[in-house]
CSV table of N, CA, C and O in Angstrom, one decimal:
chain,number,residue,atom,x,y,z
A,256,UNK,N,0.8,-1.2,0.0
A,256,UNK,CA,0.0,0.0,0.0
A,256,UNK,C,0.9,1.2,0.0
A,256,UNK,O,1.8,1.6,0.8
A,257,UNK,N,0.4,1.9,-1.3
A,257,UNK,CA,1.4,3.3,-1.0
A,257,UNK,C,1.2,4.6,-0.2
A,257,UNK,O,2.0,5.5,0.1
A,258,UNK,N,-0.2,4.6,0.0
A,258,UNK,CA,0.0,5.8,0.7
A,258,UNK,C,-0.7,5.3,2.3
A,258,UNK,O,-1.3,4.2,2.5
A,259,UNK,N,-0.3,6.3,3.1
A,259,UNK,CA,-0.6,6.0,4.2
A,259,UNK,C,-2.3,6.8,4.8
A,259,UNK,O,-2.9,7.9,4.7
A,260,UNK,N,-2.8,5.3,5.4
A,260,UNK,CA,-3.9,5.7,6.1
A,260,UNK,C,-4.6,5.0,7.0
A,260,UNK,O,-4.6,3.7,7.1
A,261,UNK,N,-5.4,5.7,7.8
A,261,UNK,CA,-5.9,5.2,8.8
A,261,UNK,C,-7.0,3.8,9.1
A,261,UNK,O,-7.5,3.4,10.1
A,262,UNK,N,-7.1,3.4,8.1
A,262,UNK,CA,-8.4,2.6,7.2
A,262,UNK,C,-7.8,1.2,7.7
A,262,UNK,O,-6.6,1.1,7.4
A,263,UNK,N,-8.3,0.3,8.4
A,263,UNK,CA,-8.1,-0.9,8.6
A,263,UNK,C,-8.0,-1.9,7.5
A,263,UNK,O,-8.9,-2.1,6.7
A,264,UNK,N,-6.8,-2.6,7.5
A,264,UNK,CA,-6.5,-3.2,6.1
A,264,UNK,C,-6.0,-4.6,6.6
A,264,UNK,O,-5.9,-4.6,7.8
A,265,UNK,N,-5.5,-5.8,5.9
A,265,UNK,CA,-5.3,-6.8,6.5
A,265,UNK,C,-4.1,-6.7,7.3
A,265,UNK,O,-4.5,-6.4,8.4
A,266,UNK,N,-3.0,-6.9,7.3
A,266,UNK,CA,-1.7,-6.6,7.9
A,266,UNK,C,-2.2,-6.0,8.9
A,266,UNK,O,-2.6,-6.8,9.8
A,267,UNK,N,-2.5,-4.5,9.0
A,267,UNK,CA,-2.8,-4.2,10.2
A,267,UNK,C,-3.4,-4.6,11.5
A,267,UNK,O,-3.2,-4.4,12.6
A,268,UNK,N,-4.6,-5.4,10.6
A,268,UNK,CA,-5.4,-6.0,11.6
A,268,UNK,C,-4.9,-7.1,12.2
A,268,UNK,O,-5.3,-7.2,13.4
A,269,UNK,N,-4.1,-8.1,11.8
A,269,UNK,CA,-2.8,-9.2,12.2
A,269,UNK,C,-2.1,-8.6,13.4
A,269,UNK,O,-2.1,-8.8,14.7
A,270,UNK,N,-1.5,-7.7,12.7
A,270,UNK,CA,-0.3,-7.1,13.9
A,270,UNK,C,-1.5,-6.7,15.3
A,270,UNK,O,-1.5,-7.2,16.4
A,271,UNK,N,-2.4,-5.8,14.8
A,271,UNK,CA,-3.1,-5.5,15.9
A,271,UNK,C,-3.4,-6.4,17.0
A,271,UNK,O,-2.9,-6.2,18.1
A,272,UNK,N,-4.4,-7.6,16.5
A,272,UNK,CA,-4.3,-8.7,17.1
A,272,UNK,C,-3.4,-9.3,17.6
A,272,UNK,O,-3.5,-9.9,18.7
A,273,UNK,N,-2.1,-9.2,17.0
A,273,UNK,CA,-0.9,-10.1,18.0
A,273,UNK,C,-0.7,-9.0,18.9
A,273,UNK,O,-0.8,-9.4,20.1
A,274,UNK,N,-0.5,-8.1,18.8
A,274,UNK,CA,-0.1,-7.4,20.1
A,274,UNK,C,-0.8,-7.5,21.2
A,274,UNK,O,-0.4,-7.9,22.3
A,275,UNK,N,-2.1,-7.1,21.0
A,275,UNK,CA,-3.5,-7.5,21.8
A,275,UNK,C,-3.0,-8.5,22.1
A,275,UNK,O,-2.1,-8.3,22.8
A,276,UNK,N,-3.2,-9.9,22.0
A,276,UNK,CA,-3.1,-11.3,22.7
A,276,UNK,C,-1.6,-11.0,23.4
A,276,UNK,O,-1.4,-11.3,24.6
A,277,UNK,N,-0.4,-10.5,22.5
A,277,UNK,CA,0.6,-10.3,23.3
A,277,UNK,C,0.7,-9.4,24.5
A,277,UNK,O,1.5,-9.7,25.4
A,278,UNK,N,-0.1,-8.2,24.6
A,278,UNK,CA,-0.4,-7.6,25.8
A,278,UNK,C,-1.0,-8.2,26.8
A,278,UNK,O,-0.5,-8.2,27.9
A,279,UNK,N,-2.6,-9.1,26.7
A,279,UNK,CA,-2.9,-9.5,27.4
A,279,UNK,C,-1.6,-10.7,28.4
A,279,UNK,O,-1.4,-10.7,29.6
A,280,UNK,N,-1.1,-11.5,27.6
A,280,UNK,CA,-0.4,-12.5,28.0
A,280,UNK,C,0.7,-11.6,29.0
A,280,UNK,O,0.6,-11.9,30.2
A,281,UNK,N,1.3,-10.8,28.5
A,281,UNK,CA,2.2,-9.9,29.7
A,281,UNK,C,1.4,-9.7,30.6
A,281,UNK,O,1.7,-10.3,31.6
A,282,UNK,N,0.4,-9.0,30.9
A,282,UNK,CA,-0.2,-8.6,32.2
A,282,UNK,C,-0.4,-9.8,33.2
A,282,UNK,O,-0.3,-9.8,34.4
A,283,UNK,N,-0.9,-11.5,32.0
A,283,UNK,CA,-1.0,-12.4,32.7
A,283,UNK,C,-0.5,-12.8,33.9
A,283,UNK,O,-0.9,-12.9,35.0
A,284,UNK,N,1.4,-13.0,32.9
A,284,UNK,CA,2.3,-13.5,33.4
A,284,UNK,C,2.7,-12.3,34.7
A,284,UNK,O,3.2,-12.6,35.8
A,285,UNK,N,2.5,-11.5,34.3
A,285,UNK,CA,3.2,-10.3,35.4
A,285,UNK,C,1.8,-10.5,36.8
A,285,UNK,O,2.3,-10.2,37.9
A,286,UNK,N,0.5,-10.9,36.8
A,286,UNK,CA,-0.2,-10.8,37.7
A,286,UNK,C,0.2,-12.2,38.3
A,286,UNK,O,0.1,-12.3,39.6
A,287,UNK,N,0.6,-13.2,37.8
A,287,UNK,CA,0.8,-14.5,38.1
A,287,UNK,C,2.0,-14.2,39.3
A,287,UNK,O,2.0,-14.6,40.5
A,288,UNK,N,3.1,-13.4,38.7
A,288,UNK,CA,4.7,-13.5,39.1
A,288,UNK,C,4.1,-12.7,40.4
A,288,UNK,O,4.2,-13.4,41.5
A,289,UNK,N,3.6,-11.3,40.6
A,289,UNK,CA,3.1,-10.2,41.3
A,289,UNK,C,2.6,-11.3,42.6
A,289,UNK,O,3.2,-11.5,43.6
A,290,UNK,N,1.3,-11.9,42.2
A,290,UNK,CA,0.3,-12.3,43.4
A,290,UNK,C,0.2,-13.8,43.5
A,290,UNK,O,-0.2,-14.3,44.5
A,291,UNK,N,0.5,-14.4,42.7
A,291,UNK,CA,1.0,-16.2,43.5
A,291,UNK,C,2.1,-16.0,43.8
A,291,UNK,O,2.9,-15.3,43.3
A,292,UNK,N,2.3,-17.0,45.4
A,292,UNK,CA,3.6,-17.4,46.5
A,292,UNK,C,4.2,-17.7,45.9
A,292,UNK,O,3.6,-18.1,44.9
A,293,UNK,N,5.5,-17.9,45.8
A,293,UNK,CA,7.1,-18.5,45.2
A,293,UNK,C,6.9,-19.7,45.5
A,293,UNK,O,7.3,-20.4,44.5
A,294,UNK,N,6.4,-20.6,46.8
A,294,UNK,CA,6.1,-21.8,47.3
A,294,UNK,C,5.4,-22.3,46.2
A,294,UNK,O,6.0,-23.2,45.7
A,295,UNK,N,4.6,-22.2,45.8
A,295,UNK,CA,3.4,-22.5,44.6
A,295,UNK,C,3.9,-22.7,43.5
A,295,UNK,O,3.4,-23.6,42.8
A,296,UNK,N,4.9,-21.7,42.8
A,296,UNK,CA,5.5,-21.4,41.8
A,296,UNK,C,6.2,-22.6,41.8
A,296,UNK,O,5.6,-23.5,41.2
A,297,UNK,N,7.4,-22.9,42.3
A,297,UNK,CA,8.2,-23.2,42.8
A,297,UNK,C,8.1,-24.8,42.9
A,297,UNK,O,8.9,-25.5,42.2
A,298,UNK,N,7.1,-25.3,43.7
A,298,UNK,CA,6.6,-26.9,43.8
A,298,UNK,C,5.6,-27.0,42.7
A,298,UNK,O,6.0,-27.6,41.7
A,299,UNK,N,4.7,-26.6,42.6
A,299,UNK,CA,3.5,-27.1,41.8
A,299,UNK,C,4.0,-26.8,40.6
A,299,UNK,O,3.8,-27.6,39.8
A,300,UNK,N,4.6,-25.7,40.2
A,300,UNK,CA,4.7,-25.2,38.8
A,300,UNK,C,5.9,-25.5,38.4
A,300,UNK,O,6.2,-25.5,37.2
A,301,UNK,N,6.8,-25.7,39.2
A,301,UNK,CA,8.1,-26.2,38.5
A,301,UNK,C,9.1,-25.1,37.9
A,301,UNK,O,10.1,-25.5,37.2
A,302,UNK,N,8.8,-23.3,38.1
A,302,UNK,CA,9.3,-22.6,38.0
A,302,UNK,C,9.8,-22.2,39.0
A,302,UNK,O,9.3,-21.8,40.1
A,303,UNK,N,11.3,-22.4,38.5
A,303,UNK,CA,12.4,-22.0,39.6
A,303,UNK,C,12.9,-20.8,39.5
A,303,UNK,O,13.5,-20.3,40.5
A,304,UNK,N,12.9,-19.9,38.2
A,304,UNK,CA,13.6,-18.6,38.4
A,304,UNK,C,12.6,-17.5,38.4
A,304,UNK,O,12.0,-17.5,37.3
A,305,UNK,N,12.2,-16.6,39.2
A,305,UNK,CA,11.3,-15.5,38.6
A,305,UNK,C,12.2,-14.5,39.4
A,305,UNK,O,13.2,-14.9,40.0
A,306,UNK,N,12.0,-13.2,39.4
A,306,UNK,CA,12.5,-12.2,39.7
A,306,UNK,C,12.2,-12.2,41.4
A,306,UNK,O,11.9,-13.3,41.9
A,307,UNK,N,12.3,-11.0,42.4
A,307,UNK,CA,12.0,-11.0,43.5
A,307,UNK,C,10.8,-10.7,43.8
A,307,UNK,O,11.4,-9.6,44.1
A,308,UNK,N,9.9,-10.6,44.0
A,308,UNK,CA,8.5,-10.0,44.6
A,308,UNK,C,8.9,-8.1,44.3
A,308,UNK,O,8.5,-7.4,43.4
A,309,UNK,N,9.7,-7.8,45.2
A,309,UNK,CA,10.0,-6.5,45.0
A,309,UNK,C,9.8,-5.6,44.0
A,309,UNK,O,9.4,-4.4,43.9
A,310,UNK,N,10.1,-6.4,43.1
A,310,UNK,CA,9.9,-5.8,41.7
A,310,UNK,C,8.9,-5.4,40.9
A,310,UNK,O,8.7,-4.6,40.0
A,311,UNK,N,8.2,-6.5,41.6
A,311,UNK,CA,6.3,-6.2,40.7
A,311,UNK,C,6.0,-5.1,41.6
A,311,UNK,O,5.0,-4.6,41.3
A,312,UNK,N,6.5,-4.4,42.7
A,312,UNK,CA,5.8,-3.0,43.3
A,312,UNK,C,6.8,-2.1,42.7
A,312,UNK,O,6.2,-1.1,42.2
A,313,UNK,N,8.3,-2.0,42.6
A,313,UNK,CA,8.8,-1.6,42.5
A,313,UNK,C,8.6,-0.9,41.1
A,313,UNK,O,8.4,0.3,41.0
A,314,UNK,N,8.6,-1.6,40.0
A,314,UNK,CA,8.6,-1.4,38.5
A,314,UNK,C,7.8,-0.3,38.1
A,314,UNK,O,8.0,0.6,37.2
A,315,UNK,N,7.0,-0.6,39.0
A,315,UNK,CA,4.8,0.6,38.2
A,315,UNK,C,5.3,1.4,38.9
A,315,UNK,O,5.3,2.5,38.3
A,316,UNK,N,5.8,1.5,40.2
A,316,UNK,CA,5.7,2.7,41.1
A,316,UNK,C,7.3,3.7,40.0
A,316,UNK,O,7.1,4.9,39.9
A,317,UNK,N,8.2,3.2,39.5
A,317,UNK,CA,9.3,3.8,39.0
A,317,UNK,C,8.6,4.1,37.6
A,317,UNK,O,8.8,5.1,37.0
A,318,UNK,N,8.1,3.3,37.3
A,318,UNK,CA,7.8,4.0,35.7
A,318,UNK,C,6.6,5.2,36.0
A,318,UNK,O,6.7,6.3,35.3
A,319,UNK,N,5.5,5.2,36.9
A,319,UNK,CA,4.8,6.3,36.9
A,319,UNK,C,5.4,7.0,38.1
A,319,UNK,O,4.6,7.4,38.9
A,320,UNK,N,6.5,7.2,38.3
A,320,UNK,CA,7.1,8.4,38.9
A,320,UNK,C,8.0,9.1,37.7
A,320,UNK,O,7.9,10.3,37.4
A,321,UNK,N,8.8,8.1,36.9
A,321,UNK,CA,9.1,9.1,35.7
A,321,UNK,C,8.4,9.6,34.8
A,321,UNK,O,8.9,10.4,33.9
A,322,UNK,N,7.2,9.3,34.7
A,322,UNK,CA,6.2,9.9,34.0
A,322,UNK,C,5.7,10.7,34.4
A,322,UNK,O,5.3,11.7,33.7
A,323,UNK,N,5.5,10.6,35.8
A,323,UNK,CA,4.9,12.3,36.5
A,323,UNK,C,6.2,13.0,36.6
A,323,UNK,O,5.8,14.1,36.9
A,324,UNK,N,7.5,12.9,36.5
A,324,UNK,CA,8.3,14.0,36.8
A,324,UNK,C,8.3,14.3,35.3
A,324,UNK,O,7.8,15.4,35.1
A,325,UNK,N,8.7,13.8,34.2
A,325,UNK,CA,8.2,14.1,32.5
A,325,UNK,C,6.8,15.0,32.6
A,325,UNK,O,6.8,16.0,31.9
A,326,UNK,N,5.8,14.7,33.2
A,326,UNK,CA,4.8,15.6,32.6
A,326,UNK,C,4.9,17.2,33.5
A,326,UNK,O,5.0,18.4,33.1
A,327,UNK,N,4.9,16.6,34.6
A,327,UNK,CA,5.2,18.0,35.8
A,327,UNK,C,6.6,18.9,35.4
A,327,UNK,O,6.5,20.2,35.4
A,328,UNK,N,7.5,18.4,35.2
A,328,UNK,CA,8.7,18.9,35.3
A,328,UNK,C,9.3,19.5,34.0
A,328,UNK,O,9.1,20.6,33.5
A,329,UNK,N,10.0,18.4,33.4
A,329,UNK,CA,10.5,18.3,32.0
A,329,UNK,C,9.7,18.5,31.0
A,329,UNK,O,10.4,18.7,30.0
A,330,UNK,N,8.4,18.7,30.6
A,330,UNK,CA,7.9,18.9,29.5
A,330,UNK,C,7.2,20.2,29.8
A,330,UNK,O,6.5,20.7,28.8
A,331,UNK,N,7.2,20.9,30.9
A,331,UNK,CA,7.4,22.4,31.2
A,331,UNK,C,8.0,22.9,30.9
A,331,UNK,O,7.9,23.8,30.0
A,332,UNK,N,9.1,22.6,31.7
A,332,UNK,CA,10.7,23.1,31.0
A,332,UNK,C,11.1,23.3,29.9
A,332,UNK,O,11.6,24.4,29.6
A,333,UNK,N,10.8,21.9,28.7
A,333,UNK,CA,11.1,21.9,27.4
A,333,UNK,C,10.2,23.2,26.8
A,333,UNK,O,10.7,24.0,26.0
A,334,UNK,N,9.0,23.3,27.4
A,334,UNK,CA,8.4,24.6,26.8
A,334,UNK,C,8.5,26.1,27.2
A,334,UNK,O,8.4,26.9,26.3
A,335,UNK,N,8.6,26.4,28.3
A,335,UNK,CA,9.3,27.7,28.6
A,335,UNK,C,10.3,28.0,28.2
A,335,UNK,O,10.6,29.2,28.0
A,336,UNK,N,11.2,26.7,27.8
A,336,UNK,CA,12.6,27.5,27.4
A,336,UNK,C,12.8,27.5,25.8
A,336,UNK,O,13.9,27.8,25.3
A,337,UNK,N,11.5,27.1,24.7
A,337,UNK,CA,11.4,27.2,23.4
A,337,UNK,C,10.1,28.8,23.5
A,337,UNK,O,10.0,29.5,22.6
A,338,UNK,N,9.6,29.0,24.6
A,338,UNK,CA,8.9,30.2,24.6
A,338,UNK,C,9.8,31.6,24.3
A,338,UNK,O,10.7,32.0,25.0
A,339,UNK,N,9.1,32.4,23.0
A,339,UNK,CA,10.6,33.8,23.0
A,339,UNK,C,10.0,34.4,24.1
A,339,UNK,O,9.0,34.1,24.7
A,340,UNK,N,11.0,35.6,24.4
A,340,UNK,CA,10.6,36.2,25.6
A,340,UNK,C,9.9,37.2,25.2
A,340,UNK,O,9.9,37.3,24.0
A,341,UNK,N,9.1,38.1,25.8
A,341,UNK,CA,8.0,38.8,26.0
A,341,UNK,C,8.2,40.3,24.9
A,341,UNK,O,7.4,40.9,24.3
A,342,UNK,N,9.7,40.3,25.0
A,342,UNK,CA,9.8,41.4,23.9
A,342,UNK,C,10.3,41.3,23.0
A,342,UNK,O,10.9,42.2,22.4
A,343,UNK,N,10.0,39.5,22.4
A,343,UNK,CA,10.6,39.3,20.9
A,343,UNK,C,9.4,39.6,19.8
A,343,UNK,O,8.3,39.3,20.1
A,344,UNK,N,9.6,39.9,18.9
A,344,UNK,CA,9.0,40.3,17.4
A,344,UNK,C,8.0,39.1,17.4
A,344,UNK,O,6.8,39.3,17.2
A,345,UNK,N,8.5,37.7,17.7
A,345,UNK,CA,7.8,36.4,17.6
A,345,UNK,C,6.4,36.1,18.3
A,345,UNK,O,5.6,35.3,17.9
A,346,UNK,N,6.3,37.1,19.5
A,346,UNK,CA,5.3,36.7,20.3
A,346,UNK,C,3.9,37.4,19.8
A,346,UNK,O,2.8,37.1,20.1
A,347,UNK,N,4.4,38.4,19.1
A,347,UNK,CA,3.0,39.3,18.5
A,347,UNK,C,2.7,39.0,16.9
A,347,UNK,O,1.7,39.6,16.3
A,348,UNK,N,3.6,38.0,16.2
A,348,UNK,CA,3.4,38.4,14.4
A,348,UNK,C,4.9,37.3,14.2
A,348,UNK,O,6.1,37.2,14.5
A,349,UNK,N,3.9,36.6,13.5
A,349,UNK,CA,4.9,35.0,12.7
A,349,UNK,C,5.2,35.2,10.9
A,349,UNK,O,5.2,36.3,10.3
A,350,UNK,N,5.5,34.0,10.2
A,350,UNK,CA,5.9,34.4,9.0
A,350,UNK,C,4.5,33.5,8.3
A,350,UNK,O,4.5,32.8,7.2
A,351,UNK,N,3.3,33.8,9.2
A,351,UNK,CA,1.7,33.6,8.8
A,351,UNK,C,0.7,34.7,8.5
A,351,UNK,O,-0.5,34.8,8.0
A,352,UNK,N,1.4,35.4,8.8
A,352,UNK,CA,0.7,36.8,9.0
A,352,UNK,C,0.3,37.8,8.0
A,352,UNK,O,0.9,38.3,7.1
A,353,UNK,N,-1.0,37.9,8.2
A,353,UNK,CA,-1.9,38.1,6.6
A,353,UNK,C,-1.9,39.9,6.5
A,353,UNK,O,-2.5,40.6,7.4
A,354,UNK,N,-1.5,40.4,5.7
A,354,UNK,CA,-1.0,42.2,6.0
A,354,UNK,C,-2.3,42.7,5.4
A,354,UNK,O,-2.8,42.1,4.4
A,355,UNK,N,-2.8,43.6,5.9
A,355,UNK,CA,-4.2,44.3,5.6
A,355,UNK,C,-3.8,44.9,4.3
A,355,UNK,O,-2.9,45.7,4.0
A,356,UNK,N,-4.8,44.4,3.4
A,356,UNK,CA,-5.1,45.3,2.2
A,356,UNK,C,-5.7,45.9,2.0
A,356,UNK,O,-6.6,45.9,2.8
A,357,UNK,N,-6.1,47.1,0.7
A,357,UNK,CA,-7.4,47.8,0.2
A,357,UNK,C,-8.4,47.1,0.4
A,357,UNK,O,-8.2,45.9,0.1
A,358,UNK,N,-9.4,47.4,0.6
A,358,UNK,CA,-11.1,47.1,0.6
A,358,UNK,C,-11.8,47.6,-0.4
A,358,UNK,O,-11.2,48.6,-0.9
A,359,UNK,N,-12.7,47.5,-0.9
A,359,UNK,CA,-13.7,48.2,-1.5
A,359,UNK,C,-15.1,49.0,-0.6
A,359,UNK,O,-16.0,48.6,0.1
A,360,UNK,N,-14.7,50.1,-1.1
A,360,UNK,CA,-15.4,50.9,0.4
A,360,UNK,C,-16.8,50.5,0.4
A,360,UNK,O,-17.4,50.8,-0.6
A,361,UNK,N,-17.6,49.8,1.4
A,361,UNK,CA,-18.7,49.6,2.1
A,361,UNK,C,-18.7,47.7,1.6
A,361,UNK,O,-19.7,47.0,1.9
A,362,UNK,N,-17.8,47.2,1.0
A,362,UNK,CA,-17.7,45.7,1.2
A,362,UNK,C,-17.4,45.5,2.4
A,362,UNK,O,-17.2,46.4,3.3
A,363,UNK,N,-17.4,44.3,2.6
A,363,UNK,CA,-16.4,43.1,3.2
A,363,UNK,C,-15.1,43.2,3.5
A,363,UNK,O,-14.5,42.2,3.2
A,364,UNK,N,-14.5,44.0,4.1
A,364,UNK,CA,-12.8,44.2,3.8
A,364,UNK,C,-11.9,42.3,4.2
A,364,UNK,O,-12.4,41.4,4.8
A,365,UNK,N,-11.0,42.5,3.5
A,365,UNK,CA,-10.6,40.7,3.6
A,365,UNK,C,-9.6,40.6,4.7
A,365,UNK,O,-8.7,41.3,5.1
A,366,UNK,N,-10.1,39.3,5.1
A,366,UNK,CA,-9.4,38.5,5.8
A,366,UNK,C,-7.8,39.1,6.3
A,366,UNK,O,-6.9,39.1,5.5
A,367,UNK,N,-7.5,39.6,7.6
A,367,UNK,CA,-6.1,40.0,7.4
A,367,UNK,C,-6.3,40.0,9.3
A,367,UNK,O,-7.3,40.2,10.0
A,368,UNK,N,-4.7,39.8,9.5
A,368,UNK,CA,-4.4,40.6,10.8
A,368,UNK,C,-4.4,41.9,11.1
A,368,UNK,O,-4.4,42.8,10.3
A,369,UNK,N,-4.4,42.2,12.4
A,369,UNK,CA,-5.0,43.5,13.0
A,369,UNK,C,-3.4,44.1,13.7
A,369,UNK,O,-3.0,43.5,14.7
A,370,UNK,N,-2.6,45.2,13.0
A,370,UNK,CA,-1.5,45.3,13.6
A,370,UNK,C,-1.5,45.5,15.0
A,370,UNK,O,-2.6,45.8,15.5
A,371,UNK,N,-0.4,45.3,15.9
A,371,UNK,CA,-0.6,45.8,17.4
A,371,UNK,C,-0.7,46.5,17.9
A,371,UNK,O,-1.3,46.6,19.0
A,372,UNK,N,0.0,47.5,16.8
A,372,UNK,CA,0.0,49.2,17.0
A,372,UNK,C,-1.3,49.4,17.4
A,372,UNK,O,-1.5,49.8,18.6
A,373,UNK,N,-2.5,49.1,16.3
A,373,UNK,CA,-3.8,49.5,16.2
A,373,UNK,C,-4.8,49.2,17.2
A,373,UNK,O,-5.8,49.9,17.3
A,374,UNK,N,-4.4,48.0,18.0
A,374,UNK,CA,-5.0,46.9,18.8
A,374,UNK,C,-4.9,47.8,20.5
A,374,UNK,O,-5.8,48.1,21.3
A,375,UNK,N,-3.5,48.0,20.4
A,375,UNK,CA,-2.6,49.0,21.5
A,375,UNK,C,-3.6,50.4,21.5
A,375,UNK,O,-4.0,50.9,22.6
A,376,UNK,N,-3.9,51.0,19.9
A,376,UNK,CA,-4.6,52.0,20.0
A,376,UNK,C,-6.1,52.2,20.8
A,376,UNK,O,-6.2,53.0,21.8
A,377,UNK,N,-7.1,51.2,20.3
A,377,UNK,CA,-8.2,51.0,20.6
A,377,UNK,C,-8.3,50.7,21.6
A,377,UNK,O,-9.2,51.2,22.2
A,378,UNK,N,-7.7,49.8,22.3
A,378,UNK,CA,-7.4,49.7,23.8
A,378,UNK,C,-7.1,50.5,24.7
A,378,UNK,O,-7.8,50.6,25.7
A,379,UNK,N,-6.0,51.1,24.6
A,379,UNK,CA,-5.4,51.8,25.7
A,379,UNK,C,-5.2,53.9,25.6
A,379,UNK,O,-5.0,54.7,26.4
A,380,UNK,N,-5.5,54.0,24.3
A,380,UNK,CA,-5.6,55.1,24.2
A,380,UNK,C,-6.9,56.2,24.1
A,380,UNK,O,-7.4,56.1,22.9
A,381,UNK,N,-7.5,57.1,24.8
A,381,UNK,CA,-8.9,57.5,25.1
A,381,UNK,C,-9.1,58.1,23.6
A,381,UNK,O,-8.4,58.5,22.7
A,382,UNK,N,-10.3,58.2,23.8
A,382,UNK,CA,-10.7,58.8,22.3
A,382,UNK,C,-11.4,60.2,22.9
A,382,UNK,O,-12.3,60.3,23.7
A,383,UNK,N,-10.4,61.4,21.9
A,383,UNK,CA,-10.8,62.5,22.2
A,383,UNK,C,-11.4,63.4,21.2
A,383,UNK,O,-11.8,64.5,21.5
């Protein structure tokens, strides 16, 4: 398929499915490892190596602590410090910026930005 799109097509729906059955089976095994005794595991099941207990609290609690310090912290940061500062050219007028043209008097005038100057005017300066 050459172009790309959102439309459910065969391949897709394969992969989809395996993941799905493969996600389920991970949570399986991880609820298995988490909440059955090692005693159990161990005699009845004949699995001798699993990780420590520790780990199944340990793991979720570390991955959603770096995820709250990513969302709280660092992806703040990453944007304040791409923010220009208050008295750059950038914060008022981009290289989108539609410049007012002639009108035809008592039309429609077109589509355009409103300079600052003008904005600054109507706002802050009294009309005498």
């Amino acid at each position: 398929m050459s172009e790309r799109t959102p439309a459910p097509y065969a391949p897709r729906s394969v992969y989809g499915y395996a993941m799905y059955i493969g996600s389920n089976m991970l949570l399986l095994l991880y609820l298995v490892w988490a909440f059955v005794p090692e005693e159990f595991l161990h005699e009845k099941l004949g699995l001798t190596y699993w990780p420590s207990k520790y780990w199944a609290v340990a793991l979720p609690v570390w991955i959603l602590t770096a995820i709250a310090v990513f969302a709280f912290a660092i992806y703040p940061a990453i944007n304040i410090s791409m923010t220009p500062n208050i008295d750059d050219l950038r914060t008022i007028t981009d290289e989108y910026c539609l410049e007012r043209r002639e009108s035809i008097p008592g039309g429609i005038p077109p589509v355009s930005d409103i300079p600052i100057t003008e904005v600054c005017r109507k706002l802050y300066l009294q009309n005498d």
